[in-house]
Coordinates of C-alpha atoms and ligand atoms in Angstrom, one line a residue:
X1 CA 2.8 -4.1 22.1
X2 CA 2.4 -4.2 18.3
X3 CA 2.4 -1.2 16.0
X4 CA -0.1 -2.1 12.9
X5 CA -0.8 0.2 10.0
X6 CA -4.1 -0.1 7.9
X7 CA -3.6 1.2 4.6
X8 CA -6.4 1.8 2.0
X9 CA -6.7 3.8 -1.2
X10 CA -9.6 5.8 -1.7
X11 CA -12.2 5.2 -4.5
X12 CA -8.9 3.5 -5.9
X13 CA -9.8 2.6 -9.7
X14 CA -12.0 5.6 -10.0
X15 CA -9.1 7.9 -8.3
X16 CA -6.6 6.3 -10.8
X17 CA -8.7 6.8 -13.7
X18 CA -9.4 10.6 -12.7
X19 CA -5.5 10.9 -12.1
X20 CA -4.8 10.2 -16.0
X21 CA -7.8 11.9 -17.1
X22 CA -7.9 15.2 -15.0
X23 CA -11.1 16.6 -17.1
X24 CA -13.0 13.9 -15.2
X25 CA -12.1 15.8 -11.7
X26 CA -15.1 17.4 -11.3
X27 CA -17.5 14.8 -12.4
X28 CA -19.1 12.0 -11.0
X29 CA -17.5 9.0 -12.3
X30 CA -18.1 5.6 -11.7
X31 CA -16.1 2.7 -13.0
X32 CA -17.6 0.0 -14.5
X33 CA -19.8 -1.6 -17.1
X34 CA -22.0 0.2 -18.8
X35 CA -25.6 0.5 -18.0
X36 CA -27.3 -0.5 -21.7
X37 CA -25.4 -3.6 -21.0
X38 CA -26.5 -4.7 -17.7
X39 CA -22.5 -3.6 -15.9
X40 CA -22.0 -3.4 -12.5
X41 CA -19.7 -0.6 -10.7
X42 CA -16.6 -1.6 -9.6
X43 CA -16.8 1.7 -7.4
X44 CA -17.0 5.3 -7.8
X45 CA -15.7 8.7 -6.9
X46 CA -17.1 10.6 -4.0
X47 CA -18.7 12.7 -6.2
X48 CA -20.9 10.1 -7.3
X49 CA -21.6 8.6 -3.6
X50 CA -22.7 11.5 -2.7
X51 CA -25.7 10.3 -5.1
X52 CA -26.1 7.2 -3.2
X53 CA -24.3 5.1 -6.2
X54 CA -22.3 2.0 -4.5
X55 CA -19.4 -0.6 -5.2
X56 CA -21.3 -4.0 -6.7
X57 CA -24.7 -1.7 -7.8
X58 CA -26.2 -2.3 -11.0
X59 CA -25.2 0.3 -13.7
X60 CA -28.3 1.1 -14.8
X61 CA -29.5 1.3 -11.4
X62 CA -26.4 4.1 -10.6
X63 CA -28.0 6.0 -13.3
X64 CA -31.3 6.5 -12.6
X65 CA -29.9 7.9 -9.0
X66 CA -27.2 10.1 -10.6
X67 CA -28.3 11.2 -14.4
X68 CA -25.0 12.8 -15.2
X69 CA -22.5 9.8 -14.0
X70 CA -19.6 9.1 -16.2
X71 CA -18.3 5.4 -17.2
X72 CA -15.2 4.3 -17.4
X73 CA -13.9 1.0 -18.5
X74 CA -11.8 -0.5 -15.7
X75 CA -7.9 -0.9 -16.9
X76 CA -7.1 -3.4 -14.2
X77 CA -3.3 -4.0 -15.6
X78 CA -3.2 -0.3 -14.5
X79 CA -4.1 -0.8 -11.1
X80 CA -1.8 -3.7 -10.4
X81 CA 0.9 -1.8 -11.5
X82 CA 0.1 1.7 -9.3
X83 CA -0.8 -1.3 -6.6
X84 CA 3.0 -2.2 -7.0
X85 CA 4.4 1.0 -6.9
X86 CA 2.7 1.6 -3.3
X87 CA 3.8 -1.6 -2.0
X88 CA 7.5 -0.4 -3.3
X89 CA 6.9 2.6 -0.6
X90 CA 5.8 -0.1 2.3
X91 CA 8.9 -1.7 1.9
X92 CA 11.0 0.9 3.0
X93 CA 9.4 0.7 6.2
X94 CA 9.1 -2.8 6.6
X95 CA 9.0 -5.9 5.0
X96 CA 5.9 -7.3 7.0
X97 CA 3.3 -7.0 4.6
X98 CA -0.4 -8.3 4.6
X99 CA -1.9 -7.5 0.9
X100 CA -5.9 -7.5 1.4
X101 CA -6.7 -6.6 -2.1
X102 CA -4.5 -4.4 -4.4
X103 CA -5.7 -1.3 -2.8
X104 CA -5.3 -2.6 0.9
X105 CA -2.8 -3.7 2.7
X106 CA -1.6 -4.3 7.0
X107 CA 1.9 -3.5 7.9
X108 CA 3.5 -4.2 11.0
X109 CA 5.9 -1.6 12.1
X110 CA 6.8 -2.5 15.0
X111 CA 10.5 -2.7 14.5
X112 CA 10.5 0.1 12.2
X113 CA 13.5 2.7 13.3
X114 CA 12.0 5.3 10.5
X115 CA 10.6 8.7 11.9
X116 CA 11.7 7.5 15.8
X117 CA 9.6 4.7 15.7
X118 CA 6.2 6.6 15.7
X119 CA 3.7 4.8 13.5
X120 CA 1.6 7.4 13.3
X121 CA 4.5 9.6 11.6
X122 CA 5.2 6.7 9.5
X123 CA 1.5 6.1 8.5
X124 CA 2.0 10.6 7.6
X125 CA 5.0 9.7 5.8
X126 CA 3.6 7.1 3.2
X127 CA 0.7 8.7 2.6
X128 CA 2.5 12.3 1.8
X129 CA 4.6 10.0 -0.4
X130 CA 1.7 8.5 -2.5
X131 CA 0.2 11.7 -2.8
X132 CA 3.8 12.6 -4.2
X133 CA 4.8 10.4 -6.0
X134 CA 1.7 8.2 -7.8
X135 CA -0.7 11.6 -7.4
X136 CA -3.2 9.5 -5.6
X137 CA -4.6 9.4 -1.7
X138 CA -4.2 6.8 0.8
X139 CA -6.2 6.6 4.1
X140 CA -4.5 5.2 7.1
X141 CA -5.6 3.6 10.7
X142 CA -3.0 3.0 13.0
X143 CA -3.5 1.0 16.2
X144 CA -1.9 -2.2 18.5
X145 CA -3.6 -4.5 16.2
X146 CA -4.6 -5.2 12.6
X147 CA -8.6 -5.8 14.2
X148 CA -8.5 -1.5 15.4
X149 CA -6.6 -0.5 12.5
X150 CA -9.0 -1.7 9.6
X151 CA -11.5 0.2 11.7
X152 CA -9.2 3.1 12.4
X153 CA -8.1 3.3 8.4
X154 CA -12.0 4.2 7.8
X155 CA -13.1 6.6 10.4
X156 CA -11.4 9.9 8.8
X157 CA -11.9 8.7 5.1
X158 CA -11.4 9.7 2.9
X159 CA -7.6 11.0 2.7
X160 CA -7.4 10.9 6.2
X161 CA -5.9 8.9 9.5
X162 CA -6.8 8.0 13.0
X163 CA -4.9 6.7 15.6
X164 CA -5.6 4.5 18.7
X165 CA -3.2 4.3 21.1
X166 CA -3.3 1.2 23.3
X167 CA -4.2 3.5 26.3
X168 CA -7.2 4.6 24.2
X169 CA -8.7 1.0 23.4
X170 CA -10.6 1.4 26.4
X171 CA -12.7 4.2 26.0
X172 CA -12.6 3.5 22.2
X173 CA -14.3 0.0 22.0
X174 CA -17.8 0.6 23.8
X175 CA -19.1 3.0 21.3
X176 CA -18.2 1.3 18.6
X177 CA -21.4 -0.3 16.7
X178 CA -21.1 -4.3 16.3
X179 CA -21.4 -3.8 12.5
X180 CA -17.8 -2.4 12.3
X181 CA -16.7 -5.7 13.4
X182 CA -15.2 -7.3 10.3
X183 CA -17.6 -10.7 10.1
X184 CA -20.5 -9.5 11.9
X185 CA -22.7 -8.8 8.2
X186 CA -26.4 -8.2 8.3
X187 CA -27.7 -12.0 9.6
X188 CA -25.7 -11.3 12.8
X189 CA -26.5 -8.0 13.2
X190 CA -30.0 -8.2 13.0
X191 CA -29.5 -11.3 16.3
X192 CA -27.5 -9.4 18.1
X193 CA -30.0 -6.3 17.9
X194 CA -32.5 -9.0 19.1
X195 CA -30.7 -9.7 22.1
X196 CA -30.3 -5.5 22.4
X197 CA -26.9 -5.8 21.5
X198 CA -25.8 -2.6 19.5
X199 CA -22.1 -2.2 20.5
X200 CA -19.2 -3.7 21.5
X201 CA -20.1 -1.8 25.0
X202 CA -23.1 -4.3 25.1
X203 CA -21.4 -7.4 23.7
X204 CA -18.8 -6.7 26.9
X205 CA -21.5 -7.4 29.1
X206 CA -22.3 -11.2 27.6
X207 CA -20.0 -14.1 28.8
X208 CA -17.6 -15.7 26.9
X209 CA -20.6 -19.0 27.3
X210 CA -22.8 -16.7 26.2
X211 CA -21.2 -15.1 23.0
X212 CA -20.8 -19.5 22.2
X213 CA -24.1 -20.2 22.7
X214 CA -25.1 -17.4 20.3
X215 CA -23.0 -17.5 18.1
X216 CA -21.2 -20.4 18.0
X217 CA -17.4 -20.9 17.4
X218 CA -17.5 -17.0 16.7
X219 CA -18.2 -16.5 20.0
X220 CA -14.9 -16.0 22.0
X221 CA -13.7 -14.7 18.7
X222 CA -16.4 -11.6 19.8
X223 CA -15.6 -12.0 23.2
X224 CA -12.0 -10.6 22.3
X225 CA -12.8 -8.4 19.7
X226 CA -15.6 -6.5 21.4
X227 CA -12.7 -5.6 24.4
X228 CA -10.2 -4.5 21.3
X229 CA -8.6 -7.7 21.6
X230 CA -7.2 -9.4 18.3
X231 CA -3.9 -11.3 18.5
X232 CA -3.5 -12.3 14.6
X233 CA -0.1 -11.7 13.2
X234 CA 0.4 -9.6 10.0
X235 CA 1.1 -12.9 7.4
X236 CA 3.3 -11.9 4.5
X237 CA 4.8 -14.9 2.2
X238 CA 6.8 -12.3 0.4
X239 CA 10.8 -12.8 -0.2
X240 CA 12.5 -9.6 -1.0
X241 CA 12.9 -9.5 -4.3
X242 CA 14.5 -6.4 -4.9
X243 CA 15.8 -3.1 -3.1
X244 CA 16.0 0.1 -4.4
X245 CA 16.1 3.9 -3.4
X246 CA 14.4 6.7 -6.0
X247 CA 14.1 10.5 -5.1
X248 CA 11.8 12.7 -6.3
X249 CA 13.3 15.9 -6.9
X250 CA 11.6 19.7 -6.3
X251 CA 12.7 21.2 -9.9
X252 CA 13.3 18.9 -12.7
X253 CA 16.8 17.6 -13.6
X254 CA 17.2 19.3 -17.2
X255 CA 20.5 17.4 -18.6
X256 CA 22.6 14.6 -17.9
X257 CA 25.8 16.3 -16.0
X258 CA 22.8 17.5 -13.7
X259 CA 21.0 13.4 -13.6
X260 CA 25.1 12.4 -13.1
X261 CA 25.1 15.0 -10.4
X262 CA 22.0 13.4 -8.6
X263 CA 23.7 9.6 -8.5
X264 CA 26.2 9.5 -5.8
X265 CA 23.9 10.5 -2.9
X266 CA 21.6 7.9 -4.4
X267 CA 24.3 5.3 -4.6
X268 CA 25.6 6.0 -1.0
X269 CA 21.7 5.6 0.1
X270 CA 21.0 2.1 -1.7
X271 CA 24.3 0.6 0.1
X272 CA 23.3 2.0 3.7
X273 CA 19.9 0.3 3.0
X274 CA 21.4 -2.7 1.5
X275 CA 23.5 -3.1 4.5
X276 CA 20.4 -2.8 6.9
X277 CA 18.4 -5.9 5.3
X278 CA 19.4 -9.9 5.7
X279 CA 23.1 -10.4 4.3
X280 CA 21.6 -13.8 3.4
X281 CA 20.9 -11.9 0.1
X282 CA 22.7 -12.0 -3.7
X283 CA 22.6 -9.7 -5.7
X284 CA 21.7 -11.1 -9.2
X285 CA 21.2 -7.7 -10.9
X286 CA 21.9 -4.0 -10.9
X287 CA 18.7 -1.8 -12.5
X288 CA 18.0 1.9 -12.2
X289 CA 15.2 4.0 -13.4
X290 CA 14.1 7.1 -14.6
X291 CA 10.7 8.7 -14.4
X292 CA 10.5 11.6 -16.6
X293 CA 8.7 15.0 -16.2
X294 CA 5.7 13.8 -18.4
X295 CA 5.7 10.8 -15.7
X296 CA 6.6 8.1 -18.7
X297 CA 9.0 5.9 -17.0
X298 CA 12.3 3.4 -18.4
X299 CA 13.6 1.1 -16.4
X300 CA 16.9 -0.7 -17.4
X301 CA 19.0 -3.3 -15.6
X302 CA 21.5 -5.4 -16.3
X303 CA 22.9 -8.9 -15.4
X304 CA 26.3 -9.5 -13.2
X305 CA 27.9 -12.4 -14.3
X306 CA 30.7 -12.5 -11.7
X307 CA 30.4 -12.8 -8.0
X308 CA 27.1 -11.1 -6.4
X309 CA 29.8 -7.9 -4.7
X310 CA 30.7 -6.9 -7.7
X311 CA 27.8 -5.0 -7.7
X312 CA 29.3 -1.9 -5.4
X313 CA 30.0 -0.2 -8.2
X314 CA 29.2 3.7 -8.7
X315 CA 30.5 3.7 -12.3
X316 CA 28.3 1.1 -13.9
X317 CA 25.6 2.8 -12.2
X318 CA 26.7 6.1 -14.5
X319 CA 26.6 4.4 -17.3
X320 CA 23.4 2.4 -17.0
X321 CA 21.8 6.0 -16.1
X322 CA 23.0 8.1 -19.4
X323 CA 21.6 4.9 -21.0
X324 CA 18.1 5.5 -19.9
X325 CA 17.9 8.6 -20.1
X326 CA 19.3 8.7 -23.6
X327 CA 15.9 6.7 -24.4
X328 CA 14.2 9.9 -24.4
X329 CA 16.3 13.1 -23.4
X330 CA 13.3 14.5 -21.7
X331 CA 13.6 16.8 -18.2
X332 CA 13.7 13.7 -15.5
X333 CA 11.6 14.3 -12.4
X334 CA 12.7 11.0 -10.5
X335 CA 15.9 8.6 -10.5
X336 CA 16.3 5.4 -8.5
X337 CA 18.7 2.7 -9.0
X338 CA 18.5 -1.0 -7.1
X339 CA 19.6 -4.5 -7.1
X340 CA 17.7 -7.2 -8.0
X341 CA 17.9 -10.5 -5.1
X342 CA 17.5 -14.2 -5.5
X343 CA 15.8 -15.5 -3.1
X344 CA 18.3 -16.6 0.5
X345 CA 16.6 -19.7 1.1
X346 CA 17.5 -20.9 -2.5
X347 CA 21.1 -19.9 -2.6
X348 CA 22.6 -23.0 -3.9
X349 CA 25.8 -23.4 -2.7
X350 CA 27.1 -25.2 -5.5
X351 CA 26.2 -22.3 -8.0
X352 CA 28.1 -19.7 -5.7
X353 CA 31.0 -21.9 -5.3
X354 CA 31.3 -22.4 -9.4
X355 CA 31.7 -18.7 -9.7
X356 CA 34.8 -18.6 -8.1
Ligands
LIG401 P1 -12.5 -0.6 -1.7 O1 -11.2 -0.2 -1.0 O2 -13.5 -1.4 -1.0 O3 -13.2 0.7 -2.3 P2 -12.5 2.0 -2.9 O4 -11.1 2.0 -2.8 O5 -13.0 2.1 -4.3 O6 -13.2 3.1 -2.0 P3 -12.9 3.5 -0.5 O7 -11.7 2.7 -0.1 O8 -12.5 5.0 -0.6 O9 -14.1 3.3 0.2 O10 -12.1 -1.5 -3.0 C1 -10.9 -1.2 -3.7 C2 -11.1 -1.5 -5.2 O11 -11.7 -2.8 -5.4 C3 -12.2 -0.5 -5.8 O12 -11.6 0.7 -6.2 C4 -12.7 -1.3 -6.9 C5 -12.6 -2.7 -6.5 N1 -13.9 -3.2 -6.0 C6 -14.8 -3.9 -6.9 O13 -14.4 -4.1 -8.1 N2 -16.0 -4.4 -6.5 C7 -16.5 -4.1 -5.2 O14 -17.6 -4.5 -4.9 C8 -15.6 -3.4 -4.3 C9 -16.1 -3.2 -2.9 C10 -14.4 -3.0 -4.8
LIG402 MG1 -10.1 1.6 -1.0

């Protein structure tokens, strides 16, 4: 049995935009083109659905519905980069990872050892963690497959989760209306009403040569679905590219004994961790970086130019730290230092051998 997590951000460019402008907060806002030159929204706060304004609706149609909604230019280099930063906190939970868009994304944690094993206290855990650290809310579905989960990630949104346990698929599924289904749109739904088919209850009661004759090659696809049934893995083409640890700390650090202070327990963390993934990895590069209390952030790495262990090294992690932080002197609020990988299934042996 699989554990899946659904994540999904909610209103995610408007929520980002509101973050780094807090006037906005309690405003409907909507980002997007504007509406004297025929825009479209991207999406909008909750504020502003409250209005009845949509993702994909014409700008000047959002207005008309809600009078008082504010634009805002979408900064989409900004939301790959927060998209990043979450995907950094998936990772330490598991590297099976299924982006759906940058605000979406399956993980499979099924051999997850973090918080016991529960899924549901690991879905807790990342989304307490966003709110932490990036100031934004996640909503999570967790369930045995990615099919429930989707489903599951939207019932309590937004900034909320829902579980299904296996045992519950079964009194779950019935209820649940065939438009939830991802693939059944408005064409389908409108012949399957038709054939008085509003749920997945009533799709269980067509044959699997029924649900074909209907619907085609969709059909045994239904015939699964509607009984909870979905057996697709979580793909993920992703190498590790990096591993690092970063705390967040309750009171800012105000000097640099007290940021030197805060790098051994950090150190010791990153080679547990590094330990725990493939040992077909190198190490290329050592980085750390500093977030500071005004949430500007410096990253700084460096290259090792000898043999991939010589990495291990809690002094050159000292000295890389005073270095960022001498960038700016500020308070720091976060510190995390990594490695940098190359890729296992392009070690050339050659290369490793010429550094000896
Ligand atoms: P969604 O997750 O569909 O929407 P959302 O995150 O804004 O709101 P929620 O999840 O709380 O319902 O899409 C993620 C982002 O993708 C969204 O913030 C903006 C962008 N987007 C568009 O640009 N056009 C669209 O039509 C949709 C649906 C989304
Ligand atoms: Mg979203």
């Amino acid at each position: 049995m699989r554990k899946i997590i659904h994540i999904d951000a909610d209103s995610f460019y408007a929520s980002v935009e509101i973050r780094d402008n807090p006037s906005l907060r309690h405003l409907p806002v909507a980002v997007g083109g504007s509406p004297d030159k025929r825009g479209v929204i991207a999406t909008c706060n909750y504020n502003a659905r409250a209005f009845g304004v949509r993702s994909a609706m014409s700008s000047a149609k959002a207005v008309l519905l809600c009078p008082d909604l504010v634009f805002v230019r979408p900064r989409f280099e900004v939301y790959r980069s927060v998209s990043k930063d979450i995907h950094t906190i998936f990772r330490d939970y598991t590297d099976l990872i299924e982006p759906l868009s940058l605000d979406e994304a399956y993980l499979d944690v099924s051999e997850c050892k973090a918080c016991k094993g529960s899924a549901t206290l690991i879905a807790e855990e990342i989304r307490a963690r966003v709110r932490q650290d990036l100031r934004l809310t996640v909503s999570a579905g967790v369930a045995p497959n990615k099919f429930l989960a989707k489903i599951a990630s939207d019932w309590n949104k937004p900034d909320g989760i829902f579980v299904i346990r296996p045992q519950d698929v079964k009194d779950f599924i019935p209820q649940l209306p065939v438009r939830k289904i991802n693939g059944v749109g408005k064409v389908t739904a409108a012949k399957m009403e038709a054939l008085g088919i509003t749920t997945c209850g009533d799709l269980q009661r067509l044959s699997k040569d029924d649900l074909e004759r209907h619907f085609g090659s969709y059909g045994e696809r239904l015939y699964n679905l509607s009984r909870g049934v979905d057996n697709r893995p979580v793909q993920t083409e992703w190498v590790r590219k990096s591993l690092s640890v970063e705390h967040t700390y309750d009171h800012d650090l105000q000097n640099l004994d007290a940021i030197l202070d805060s790098c051994e327990p950090l150190f010791e963390e990153l080679l547990e961790r590094f330990n725990r993934i493939s040992d077909a990895y190198l190490v290329s590069k050592r980085f750390v970086k500093v977030k500071f209390a005004d949430f500007t952030q410096t990253t700084l790495e460096e290259l090792l130019p000898g043999y991939s262990g010589q990495w291990r090294s809690l002094p050159d992690y000292l000295r890389l730290m005073s270095a960022a932080w001498a960038r700016q002197k500020k308070p720091v609020r976060l510190l995390g230092m990594g490695v940098r990988l190359r890729d296992p299934k392009n070690n050339n042996l050659g290369e490793q051998l010429s550094l000896f």
